[in-house]
PDB file of C-alpha atoms in Angstrom:
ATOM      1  CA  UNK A   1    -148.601-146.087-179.486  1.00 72.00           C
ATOM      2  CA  UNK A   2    -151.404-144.915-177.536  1.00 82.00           C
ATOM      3  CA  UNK A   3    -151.359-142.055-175.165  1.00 86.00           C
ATOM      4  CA  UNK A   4    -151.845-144.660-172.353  1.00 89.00           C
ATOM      5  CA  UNK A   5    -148.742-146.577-173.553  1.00 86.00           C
ATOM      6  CA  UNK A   6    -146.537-143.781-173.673  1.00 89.00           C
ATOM      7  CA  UNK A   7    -147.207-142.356-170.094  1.00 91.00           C
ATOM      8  CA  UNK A   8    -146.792-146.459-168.791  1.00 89.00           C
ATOM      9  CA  UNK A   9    -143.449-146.093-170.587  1.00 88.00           C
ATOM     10  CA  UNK A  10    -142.768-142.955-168.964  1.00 93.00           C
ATOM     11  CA  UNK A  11    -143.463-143.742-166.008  1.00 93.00           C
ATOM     12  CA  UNK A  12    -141.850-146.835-166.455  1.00 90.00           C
ATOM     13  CA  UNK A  13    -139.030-145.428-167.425  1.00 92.00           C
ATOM     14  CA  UNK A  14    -138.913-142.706-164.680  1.00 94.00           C
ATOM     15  CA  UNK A  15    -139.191-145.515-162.406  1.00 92.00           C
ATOM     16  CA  UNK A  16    -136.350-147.389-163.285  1.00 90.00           C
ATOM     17  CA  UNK A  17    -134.422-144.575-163.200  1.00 93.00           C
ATOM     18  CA  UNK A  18    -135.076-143.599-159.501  1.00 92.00           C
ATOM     19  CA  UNK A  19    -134.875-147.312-158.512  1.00 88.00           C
ATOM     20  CA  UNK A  20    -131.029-147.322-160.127  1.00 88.00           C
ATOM     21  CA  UNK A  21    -130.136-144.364-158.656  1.00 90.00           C
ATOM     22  CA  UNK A  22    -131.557-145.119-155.011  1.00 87.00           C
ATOM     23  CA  UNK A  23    -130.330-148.362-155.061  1.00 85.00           C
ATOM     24  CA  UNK A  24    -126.768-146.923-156.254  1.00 86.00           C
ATOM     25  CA  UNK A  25    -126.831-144.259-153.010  1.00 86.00           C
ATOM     26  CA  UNK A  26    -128.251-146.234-150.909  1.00 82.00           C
ATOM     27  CA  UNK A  27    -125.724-149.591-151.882  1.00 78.00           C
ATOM     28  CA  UNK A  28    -124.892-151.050-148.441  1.00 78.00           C
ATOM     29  CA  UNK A  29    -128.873-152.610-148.984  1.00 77.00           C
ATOM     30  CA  UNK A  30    -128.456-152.603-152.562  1.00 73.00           C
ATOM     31  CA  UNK A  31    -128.019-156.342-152.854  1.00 75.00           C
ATOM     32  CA  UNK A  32    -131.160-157.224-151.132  1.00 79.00           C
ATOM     33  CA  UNK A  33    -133.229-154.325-153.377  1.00 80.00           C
ATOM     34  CA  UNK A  34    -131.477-156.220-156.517  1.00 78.00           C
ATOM     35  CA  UNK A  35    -132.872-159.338-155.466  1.00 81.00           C
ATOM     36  CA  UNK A  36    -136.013-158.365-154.989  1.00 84.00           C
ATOM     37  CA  UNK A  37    -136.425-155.914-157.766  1.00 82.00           C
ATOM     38  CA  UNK A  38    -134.787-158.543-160.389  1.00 81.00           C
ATOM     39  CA  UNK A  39    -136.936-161.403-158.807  1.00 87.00           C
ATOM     40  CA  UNK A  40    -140.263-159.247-159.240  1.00 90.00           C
ATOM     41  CA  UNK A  41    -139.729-157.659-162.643  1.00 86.00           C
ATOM     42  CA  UNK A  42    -138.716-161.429-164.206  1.00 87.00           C
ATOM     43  CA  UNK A  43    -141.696-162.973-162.520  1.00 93.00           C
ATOM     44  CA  UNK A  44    -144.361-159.743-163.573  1.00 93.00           C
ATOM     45  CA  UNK A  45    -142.950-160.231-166.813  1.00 91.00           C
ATOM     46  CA  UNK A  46    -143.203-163.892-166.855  1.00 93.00           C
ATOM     47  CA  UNK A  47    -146.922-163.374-165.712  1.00 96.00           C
ATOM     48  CA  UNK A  48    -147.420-160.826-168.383  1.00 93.00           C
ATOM     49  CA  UNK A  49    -146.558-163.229-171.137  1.00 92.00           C
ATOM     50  CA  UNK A  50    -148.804-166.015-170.062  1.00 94.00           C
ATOM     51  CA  UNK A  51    -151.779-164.343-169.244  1.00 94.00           C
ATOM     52  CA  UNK A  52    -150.798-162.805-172.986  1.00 92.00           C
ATOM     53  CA  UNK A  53    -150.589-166.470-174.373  1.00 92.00           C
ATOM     54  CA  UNK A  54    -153.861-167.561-172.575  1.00 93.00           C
ATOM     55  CA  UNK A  55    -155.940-164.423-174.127  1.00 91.00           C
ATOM     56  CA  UNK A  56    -154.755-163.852-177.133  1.00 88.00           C
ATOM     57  CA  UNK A  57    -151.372-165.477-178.531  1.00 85.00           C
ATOM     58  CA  UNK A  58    -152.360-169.143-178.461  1.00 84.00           C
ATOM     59  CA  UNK A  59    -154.625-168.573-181.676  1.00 85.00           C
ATOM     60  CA  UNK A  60    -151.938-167.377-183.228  1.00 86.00           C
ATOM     61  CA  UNK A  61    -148.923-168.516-185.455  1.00 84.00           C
ATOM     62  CA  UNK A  62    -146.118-169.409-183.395  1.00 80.00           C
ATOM     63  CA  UNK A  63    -148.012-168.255-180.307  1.00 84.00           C
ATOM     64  CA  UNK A  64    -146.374-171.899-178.581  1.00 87.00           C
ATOM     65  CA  UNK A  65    -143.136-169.870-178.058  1.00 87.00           C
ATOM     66  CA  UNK A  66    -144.909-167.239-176.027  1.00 88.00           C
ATOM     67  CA  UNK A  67    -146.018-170.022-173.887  1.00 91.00           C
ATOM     68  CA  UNK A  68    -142.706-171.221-173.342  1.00 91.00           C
ATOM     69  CA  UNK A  69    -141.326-167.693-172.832  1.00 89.00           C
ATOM     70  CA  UNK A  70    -143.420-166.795-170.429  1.00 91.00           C
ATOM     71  CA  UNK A  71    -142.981-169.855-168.268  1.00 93.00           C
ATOM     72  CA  UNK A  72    -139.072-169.539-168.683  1.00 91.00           C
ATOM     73  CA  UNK A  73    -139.238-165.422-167.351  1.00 88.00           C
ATOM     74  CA  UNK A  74    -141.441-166.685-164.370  1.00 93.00           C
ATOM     75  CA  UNK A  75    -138.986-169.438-163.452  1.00 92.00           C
ATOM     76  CA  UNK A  76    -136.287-167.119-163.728  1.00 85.00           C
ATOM     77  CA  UNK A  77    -137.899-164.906-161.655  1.00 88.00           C
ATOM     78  CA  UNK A  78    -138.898-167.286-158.971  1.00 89.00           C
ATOM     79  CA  UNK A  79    -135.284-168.708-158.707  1.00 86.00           C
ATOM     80  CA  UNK A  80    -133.590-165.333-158.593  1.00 81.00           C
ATOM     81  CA  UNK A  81    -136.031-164.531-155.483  1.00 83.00           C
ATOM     82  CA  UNK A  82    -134.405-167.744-153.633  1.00 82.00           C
ATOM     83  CA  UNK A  83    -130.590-166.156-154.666  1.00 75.00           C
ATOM     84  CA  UNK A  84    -130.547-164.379-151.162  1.00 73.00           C
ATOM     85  CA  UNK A  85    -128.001-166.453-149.340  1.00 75.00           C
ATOM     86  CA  UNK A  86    -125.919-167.280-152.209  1.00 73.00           C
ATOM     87  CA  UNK A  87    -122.598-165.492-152.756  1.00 72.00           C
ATOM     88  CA  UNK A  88    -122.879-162.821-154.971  1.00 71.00           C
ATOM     89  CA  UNK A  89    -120.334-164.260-157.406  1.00 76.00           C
ATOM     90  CA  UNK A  90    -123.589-166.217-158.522  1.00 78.00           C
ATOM     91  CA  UNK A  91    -125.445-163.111-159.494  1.00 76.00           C
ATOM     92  CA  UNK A  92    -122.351-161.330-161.061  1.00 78.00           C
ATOM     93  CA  UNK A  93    -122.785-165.134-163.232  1.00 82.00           C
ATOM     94  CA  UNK A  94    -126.873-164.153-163.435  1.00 79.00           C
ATOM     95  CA  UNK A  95    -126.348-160.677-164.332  1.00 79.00           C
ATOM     96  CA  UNK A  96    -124.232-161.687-167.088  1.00 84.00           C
ATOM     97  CA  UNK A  97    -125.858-163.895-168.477  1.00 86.00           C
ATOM     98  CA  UNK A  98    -128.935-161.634-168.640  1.00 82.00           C
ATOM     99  CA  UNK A  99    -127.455-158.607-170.083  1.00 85.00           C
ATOM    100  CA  UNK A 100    -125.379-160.462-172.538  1.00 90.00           C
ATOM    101  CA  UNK A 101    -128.633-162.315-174.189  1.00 88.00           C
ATOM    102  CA  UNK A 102    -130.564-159.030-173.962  1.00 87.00           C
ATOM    103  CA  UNK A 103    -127.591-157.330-175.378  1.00 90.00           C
ATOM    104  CA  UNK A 104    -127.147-160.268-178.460  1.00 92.00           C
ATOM    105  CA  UNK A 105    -131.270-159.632-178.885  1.00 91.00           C
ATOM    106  CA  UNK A 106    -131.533-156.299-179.281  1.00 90.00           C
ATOM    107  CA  UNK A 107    -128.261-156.211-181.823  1.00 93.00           C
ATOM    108  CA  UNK A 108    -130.265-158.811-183.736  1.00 92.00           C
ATOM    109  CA  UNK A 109    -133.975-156.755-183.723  1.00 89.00           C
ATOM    110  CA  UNK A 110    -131.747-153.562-184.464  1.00 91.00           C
ATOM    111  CA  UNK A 111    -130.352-155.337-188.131  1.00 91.00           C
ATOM    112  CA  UNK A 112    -133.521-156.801-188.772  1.00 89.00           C
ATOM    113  CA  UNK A 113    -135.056-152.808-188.449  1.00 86.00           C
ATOM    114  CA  UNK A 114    -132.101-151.498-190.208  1.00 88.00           C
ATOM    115  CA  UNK A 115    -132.693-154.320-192.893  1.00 87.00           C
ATOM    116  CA  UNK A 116    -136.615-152.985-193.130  1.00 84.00           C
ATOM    117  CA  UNK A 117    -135.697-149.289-192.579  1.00 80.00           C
ATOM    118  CA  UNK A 118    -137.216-148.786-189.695  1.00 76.00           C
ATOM    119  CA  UNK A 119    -136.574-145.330-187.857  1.00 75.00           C
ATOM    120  CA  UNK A 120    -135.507-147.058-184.371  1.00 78.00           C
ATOM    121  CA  UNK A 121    -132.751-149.391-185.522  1.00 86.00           C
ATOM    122  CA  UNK A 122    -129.897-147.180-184.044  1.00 88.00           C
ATOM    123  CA  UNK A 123    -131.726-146.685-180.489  1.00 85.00           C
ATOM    124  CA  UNK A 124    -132.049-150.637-180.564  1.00 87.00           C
ATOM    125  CA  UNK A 125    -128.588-150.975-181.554  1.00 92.00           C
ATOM    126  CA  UNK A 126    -127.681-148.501-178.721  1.00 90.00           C
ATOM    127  CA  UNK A 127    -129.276-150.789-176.175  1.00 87.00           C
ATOM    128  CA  UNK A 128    -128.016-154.203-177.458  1.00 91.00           C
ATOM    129  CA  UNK A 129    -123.991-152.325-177.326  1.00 94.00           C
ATOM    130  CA  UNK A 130    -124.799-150.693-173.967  1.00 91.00           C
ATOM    131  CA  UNK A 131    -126.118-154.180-172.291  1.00 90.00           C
ATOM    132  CA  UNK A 132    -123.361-156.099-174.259  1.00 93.00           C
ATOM    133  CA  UNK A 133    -120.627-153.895-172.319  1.00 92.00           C
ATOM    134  CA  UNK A 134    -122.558-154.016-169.503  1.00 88.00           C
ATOM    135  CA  UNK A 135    -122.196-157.891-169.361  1.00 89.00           C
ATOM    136  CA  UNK A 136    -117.965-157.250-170.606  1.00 91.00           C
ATOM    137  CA  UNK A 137    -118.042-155.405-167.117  1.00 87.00           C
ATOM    138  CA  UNK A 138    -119.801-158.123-165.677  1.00 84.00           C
ATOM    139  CA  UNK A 139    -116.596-160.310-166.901  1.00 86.00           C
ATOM    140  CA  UNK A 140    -113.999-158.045-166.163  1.00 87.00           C
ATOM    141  CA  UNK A 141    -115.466-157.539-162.468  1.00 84.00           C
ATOM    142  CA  UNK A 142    -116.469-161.038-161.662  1.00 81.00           C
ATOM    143  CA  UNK A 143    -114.240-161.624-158.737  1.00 78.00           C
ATOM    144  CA  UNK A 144    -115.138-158.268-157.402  1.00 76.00           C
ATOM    145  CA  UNK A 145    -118.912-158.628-155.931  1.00 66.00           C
ATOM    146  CA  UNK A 146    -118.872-154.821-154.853  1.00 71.00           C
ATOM    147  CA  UNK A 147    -119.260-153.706-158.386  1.00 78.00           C
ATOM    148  CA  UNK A 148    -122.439-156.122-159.034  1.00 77.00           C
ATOM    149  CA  UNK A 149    -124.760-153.326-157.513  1.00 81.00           C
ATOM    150  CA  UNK A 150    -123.061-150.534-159.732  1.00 85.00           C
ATOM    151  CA  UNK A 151    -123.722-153.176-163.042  1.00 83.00           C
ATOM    152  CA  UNK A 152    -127.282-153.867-162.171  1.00 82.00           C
ATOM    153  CA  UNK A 153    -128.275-149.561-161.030  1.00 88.00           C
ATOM    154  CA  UNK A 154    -126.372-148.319-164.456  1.00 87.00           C
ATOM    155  CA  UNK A 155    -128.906-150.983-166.939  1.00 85.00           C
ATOM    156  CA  UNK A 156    -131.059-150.214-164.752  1.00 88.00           C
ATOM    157  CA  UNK A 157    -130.862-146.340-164.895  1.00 92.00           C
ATOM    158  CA  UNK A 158    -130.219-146.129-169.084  1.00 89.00           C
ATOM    159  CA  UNK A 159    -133.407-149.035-169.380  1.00 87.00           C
ATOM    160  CA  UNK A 160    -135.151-146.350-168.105  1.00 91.00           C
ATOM    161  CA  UNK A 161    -134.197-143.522-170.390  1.00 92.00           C
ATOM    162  CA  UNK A 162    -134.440-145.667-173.510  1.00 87.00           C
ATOM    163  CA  UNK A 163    -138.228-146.264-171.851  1.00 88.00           C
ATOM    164  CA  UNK A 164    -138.050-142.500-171.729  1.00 91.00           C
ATOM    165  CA  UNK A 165    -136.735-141.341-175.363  1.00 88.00           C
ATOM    166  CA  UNK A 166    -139.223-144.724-176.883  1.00 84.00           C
ATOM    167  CA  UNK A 167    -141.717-143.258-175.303  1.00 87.00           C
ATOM    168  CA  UNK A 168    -140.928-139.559-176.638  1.00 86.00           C
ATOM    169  CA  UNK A 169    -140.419-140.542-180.080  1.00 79.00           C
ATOM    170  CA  UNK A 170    -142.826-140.220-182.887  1.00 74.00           C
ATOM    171  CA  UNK A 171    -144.506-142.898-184.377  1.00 67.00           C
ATOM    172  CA  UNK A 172    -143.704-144.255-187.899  1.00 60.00           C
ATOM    173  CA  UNK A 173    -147.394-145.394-188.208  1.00 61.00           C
ATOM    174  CA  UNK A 174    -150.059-143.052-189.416  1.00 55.00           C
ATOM    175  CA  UNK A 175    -152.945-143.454-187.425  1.00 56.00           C
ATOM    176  CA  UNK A 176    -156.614-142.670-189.183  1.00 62.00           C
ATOM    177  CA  UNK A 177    -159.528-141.795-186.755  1.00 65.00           C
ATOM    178  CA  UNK A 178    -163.314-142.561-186.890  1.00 69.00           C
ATOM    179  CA  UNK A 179    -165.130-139.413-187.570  1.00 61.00           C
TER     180      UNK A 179
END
């Protein structure tokens, strides 16, 4: 990881944390912030996989699924941005949904690093757990729509220090330089 990647992922990660925390203080516009910031980040991301695809990933093998990636983050995106006037019982549903893939994901990439001994597999496996209960909270809590705000501002807030610690952690990959 470059120098430039790590301070993006620290100030990523930084970010995410004072967006969780404001939007956890400041709660009684929380659901409107969660929109918005849920909407954006799905749709950026979205964005940031095609234009991915369209440079480099379509010359590549299995560079399709990018394609379709992409286009599925950037729908998601653009129909969570039209979730305004729906109850919130729909986005307790959304959130869900969302951390319980993320969580099945990131269980899955954490064996797979475990399997090649890779240094990270317990932070991954940390993440996939942590978004797992998050969406078992997301279950338990689904009649009560107050609690959606508190769900989305604690991911929210540990995304951002796993951004952090990634970030902060050495790389496995010895890097030689041109003299």
């Amino acid at each position: 990881m470059t120098k430039i990647q790590r301070a993006g992922y620290i100030i990523n990660g930084l970010l995410m944390i004072a967006a969780g925390v404001l939007i956890a203080v400041y709660s009684e516009y929380g659901y409107q912030v969660l929109i918005g910031l849920l909407s954006l980040s799905l749709a950026l991301s979205g964005i940031r996989t095609l234009v991915y695809y369209f440079t480099m990933a379509r010359n590549m093998v299995g560079g399709q699924s990018l394609l379709y990636r992409g286009v599925m983050i950037f729908d998601f995106g653009v129909v969570s941005a039209s979730l305004t006037s729906v109850p919130r019982y729909y986005i307790m549903i959304y959130l869900l949904g969302v951390h319980l893939f993320a969580g099945v994901i990131e269980v899955m990439r954490a064996f797979e690093a475990k399997r090649y001994e890779g240094a990270s597999w317990k932070l991954k496996m940390s993440h996939g757990i942590v978004n797992i209960l998050l969406a078992i909270f997301c279950l338990v809590f689904i009649k009560s729509t107050d609690y959606v705000i508190y769900i989305y501002c604690i991911g929210l807030v540990y995304s951002g220090i796993v951004n952090t610690v990634t970030a902060c952690r050495k790389d496995a990959i010895v890097y030689v330089q041109r003299v």
